[in-house]
PDB file of C-alpha atoms in Angstrom:
ATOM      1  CA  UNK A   1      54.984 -10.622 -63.238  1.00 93.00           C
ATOM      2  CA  UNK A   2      53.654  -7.650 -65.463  1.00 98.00           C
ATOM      3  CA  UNK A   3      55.863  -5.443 -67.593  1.00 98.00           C
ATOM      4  CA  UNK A   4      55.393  -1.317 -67.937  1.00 98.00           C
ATOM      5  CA  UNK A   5      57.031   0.662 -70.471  1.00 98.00           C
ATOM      6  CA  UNK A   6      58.547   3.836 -68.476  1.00 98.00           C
ATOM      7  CA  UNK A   7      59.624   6.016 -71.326  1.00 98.00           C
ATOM      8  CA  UNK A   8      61.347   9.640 -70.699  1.00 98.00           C
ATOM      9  CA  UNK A   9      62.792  12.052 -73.511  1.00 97.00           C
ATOM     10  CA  UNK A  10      66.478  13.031 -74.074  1.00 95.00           C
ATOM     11  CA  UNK A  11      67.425  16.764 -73.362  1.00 92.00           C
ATOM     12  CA  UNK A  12      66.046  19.223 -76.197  1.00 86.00           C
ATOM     13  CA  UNK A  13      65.823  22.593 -77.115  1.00 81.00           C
ATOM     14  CA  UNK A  14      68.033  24.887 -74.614  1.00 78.00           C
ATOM     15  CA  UNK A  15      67.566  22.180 -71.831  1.00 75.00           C
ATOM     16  CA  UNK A  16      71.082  20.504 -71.490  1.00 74.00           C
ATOM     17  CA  UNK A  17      69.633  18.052 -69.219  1.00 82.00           C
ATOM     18  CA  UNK A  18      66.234  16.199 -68.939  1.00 91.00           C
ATOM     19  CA  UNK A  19      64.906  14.504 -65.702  1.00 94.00           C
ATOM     20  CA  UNK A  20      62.556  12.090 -67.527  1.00 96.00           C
ATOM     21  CA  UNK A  21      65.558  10.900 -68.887  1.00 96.00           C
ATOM     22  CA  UNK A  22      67.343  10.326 -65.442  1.00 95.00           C
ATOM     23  CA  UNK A  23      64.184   8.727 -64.332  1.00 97.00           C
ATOM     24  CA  UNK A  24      63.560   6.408 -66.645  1.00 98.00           C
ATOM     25  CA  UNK A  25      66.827   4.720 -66.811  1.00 97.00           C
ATOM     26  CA  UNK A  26      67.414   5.102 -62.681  1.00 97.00           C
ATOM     27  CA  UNK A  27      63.876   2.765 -62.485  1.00 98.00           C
ATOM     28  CA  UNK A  28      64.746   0.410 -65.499  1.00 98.00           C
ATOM     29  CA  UNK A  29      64.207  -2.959 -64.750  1.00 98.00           C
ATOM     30  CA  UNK A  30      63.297  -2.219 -61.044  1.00 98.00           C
ATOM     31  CA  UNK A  31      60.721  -4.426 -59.353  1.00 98.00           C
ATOM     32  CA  UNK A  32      57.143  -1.713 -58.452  1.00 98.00           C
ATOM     33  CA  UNK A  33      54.245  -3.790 -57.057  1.00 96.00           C
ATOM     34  CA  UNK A  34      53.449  -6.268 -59.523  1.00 96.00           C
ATOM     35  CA  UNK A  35      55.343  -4.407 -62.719  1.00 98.00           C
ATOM     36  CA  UNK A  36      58.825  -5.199 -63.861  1.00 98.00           C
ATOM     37  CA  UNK A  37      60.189  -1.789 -65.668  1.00 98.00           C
ATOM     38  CA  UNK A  38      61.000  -1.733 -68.729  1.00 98.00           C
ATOM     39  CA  UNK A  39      62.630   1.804 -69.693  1.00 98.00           C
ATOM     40  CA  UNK A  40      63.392   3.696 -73.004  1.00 98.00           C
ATOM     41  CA  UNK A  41      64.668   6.761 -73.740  1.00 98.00           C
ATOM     42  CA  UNK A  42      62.958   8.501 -76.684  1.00 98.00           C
ATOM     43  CA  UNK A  43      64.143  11.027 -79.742  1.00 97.00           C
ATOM     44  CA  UNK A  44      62.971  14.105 -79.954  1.00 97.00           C
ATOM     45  CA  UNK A  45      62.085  14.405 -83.389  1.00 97.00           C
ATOM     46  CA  UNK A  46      58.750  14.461 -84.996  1.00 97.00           C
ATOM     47  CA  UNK A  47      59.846  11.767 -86.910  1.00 97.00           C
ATOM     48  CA  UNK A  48      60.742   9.833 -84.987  1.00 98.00           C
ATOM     49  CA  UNK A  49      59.854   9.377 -81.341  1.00 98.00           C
ATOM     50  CA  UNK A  50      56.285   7.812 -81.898  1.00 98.00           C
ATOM     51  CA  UNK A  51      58.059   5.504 -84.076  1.00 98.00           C
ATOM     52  CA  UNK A  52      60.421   4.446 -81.648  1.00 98.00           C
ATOM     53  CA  UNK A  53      57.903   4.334 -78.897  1.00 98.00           C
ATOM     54  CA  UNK A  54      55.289   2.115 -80.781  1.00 98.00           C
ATOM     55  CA  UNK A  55      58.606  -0.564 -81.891  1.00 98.00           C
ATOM     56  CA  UNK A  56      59.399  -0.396 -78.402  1.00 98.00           C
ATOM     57  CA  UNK A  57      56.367  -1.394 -77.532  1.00 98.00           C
ATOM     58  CA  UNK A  58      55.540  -3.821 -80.066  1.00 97.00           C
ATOM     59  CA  UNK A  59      58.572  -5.510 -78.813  1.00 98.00           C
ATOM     60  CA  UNK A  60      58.350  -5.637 -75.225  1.00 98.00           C
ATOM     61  CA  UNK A  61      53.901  -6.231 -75.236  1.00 98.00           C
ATOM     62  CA  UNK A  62      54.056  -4.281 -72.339  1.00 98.00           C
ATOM     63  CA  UNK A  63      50.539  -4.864 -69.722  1.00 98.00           C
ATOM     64  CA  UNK A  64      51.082  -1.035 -69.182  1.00 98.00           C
ATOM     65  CA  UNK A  65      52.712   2.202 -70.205  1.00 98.00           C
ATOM     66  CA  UNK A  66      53.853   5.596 -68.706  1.00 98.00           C
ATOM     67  CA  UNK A  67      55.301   8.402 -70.752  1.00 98.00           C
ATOM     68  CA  UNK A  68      57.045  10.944 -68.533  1.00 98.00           C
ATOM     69  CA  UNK A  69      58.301  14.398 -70.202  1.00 97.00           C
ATOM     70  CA  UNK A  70      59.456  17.676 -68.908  1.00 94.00           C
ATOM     71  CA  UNK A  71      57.133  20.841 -68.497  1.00 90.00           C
ATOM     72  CA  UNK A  72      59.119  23.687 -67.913  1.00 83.00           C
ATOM     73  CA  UNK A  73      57.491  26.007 -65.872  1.00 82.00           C
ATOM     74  CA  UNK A  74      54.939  23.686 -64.060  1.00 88.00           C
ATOM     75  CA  UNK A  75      55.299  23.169 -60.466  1.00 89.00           C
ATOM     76  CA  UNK A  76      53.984  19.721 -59.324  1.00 95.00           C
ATOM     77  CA  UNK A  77      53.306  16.263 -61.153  1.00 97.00           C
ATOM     78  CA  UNK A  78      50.992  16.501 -63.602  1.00 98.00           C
ATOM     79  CA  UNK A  79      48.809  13.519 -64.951  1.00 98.00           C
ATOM     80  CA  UNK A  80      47.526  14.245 -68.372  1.00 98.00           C
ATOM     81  CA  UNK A  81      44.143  14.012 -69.485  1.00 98.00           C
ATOM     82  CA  UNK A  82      44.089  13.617 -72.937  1.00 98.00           C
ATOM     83  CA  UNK A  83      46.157  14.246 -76.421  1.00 98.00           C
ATOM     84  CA  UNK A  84      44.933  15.829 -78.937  1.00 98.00           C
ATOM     85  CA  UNK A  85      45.302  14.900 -82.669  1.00 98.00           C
ATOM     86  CA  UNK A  86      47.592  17.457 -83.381  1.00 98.00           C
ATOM     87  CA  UNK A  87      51.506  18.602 -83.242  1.00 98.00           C
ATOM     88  CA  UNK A  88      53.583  21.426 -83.591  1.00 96.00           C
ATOM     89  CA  UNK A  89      55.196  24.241 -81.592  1.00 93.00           C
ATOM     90  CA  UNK A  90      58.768  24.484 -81.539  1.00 94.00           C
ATOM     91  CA  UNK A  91      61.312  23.234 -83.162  1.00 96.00           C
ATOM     92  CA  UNK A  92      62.567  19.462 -82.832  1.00 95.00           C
ATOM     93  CA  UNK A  93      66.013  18.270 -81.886  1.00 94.00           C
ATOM     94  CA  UNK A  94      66.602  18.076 -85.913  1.00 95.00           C
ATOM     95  CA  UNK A  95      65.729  21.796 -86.409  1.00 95.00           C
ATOM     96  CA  UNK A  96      61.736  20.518 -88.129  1.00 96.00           C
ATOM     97  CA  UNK A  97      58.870  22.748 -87.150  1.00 96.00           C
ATOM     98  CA  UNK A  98      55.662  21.800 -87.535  1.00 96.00           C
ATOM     99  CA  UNK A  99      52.267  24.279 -86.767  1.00 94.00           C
ATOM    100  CA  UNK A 100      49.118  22.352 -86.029  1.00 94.00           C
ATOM    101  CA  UNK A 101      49.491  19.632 -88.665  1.00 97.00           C
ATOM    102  CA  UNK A 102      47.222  15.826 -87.637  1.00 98.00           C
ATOM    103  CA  UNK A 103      49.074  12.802 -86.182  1.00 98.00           C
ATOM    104  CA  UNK A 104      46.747  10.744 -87.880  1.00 98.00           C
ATOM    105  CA  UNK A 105      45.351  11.874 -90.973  1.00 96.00           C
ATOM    106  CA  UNK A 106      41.656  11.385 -90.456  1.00 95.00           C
ATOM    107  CA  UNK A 107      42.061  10.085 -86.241  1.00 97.00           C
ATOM    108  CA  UNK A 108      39.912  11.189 -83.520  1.00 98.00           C
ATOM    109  CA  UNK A 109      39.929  14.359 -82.427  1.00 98.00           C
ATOM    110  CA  UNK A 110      41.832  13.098 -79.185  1.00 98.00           C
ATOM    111  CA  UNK A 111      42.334  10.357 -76.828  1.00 98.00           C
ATOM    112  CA  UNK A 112      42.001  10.427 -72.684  1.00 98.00           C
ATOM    113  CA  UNK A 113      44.464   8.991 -70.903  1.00 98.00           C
ATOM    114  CA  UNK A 114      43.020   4.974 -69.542  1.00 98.00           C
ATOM    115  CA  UNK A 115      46.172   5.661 -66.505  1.00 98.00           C
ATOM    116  CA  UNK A 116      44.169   6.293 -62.838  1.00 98.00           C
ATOM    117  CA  UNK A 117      45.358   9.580 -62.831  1.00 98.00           C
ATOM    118  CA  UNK A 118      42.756  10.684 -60.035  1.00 98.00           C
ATOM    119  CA  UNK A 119      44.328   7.613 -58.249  1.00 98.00           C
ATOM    120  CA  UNK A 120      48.060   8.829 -59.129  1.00 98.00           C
ATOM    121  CA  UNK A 121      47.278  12.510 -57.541  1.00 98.00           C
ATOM    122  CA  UNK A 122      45.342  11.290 -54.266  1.00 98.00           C
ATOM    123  CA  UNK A 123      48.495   8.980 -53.968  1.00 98.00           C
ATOM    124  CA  UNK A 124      50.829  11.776 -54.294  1.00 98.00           C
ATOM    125  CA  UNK A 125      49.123  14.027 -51.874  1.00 98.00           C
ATOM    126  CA  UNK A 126      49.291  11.433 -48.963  1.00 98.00           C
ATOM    127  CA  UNK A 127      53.208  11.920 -49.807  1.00 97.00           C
ATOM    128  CA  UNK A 128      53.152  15.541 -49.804  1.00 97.00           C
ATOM    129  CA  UNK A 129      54.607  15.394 -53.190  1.00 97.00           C
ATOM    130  CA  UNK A 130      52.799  17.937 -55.190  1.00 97.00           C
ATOM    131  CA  UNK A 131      50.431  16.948 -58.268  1.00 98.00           C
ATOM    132  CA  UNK A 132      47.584  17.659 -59.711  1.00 98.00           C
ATOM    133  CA  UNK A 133      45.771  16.292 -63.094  1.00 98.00           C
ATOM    134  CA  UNK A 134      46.388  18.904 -66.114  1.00 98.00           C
ATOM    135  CA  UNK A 135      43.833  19.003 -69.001  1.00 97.00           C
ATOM    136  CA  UNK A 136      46.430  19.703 -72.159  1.00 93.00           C
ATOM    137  CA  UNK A 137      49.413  17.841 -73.130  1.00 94.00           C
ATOM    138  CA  UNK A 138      50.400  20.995 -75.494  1.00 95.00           C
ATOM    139  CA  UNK A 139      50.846  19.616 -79.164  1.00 96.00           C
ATOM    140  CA  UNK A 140      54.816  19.062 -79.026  1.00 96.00           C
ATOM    141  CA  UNK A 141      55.578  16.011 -78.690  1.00 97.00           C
ATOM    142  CA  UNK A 142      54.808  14.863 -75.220  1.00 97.00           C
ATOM    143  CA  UNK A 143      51.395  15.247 -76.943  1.00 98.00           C
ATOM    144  CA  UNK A 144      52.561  13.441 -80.056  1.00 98.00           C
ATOM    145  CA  UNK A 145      53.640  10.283 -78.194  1.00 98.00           C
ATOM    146  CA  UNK A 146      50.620  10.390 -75.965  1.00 98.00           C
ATOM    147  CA  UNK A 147      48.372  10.161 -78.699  1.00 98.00           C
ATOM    148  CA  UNK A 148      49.761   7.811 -81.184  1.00 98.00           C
ATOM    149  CA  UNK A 149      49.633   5.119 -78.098  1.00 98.00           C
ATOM    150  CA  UNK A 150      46.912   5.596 -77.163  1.00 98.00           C
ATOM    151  CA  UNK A 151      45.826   5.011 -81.070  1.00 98.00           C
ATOM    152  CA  UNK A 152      47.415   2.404 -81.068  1.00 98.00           C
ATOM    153  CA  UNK A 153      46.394   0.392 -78.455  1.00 98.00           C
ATOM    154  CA  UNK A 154      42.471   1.542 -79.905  1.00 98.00           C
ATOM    155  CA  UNK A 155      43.066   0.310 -82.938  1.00 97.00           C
ATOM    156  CA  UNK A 156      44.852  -3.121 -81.780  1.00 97.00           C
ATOM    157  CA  UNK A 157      41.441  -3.330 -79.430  1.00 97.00           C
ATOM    158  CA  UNK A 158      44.185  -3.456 -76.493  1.00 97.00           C
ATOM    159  CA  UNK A 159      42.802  -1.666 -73.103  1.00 93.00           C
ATOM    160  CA  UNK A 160      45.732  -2.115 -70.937  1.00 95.00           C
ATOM    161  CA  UNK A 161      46.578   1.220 -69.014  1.00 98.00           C
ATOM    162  CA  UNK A 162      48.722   3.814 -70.595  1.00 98.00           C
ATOM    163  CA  UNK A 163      48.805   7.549 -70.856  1.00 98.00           C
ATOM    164  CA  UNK A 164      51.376  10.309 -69.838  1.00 98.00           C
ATOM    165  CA  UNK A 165      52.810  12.329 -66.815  1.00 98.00           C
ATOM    166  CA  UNK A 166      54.469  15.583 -67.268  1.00 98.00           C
ATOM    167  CA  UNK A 167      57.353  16.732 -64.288  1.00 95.00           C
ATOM    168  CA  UNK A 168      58.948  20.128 -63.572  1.00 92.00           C
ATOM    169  CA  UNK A 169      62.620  21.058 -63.639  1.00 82.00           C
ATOM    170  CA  UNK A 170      65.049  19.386 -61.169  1.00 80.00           C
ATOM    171  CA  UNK A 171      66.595  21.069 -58.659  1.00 66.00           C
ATOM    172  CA  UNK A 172      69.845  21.584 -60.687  1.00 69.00           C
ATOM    173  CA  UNK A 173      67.719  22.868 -63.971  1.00 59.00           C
ATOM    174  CA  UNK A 174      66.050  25.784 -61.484  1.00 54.00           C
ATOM    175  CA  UNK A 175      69.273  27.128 -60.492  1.00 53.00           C
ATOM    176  CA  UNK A 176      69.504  28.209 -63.902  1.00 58.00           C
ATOM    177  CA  UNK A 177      66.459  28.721 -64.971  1.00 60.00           C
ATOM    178  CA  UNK A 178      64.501  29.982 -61.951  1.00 68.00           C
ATOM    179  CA  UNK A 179      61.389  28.181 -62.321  1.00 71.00           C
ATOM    180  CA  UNK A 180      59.849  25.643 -60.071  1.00 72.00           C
ATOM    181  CA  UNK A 181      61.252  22.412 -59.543  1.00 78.00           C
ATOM    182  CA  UNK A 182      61.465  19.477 -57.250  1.00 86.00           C
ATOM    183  CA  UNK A 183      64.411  17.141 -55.916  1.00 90.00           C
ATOM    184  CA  UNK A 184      65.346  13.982 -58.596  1.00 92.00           C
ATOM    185  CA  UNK A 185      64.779  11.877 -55.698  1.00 94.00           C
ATOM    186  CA  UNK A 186      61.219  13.135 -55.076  1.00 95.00           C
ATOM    187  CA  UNK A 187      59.982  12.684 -58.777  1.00 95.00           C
ATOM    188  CA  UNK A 188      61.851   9.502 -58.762  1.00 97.00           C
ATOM    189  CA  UNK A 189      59.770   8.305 -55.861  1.00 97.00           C
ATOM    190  CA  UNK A 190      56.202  10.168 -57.438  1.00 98.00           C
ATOM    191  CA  UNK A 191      57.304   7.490 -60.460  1.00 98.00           C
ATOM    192  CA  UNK A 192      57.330   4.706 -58.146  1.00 98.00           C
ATOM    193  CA  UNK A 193      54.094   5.443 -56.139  1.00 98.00           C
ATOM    194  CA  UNK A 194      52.176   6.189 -59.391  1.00 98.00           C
ATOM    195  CA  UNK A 195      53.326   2.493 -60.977  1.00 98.00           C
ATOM    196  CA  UNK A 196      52.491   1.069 -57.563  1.00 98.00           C
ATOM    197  CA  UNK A 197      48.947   2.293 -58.203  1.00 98.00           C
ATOM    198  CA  UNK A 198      48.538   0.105 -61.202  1.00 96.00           C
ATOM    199  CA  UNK A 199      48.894  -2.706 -58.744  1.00 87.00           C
TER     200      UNK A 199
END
């Protein structure tokens, strides 16, 4: 049996919730195809989260990992592309702001994501959950997290899959916010179909 790393954010700036966060710890240690889950929640500091992903990771040797975090605004499941070597944008849950400073000093320009995310979409669609693959990760740090594992892994010469998935609001967030959203239930399932394609 394989391992994946599901890792979600906790709630940040005016969110007082975060579905990755529900997400990740409703599929931790669940059973998907041929992947046990592994889940961890992740700070949301710029000093901190990569950190905490790559220990988790170094711990666990995970054969794959998923990165979920919320994109307020967006309207279906959205596979990222690829991370960019920078970060900044707003604040951090510690009150830090950063404007476009490298992840790594010196790093390539940016890393695609080795997930099937054409797979992951097609999948989706034949579920009538809506998706669709989105070409920037911003540079907060969904972005951040993306590309320092992806780094990672390059410079370890590891290829197993990883890479990151950005979901709307929940149904509860939207009543106060009036953006788009889907059900928990639905974006817990889109989790589950997506890991099931690594299968």
């Amino acid at each position: 049996m394989k391992t994946l790393l599901l890792t979600g954010f906790e709630p940040f700036l005016n969110h007082p919730s975060n579905p990755t966060d529900h997400i990740a710890r409703a599929l931790d240690g669940e059973q998907i195809g041929n992947y046990i889950v592994k889940s961890k929640i992740l700070p949301v500091a710029f000093d901190e989260s990569a950190k905490v992903l790559l220990e988790t990771e170094g711990e666990l040797s995970p054969d794959a990992v998923m990165m979920l975090g919320l994109a307020a605004g967006r309207s279906s499941i959205t596979p990222e592309r690829i991370a960019i070597n920078v970060q900044g944008g707003a604040v951090d849950n510690k009150g830090v702001k950063l404007e476009d400073e490298a992840i790594v000093p010196e790093g390539p320009a940016g890393y695609f994501s080795t997930l099937p995310i054409h797979a992951f979409v097609q999948a989706l669609h034949e579920q009538d959950i809506p998706a669709s693959i989105s070409n920037t990760a911003g540079t907060y740090l969904c972005n951040k997290v993306m590309y320092s594992m992806l780094h990672s892994l390059k410079e370890r010469g590891l290829d197993h899959p990883a890479g990151f998935v950005h979901i709307p609001y929940s149904h509860d967030m939207r009543l106060k916010t009036k953006s788009p959203s889907l059900s928990m239930r639905e974006m817990e399932t889109a989790v589950r179909i997506m890991i099931q394609q690594l299968t």
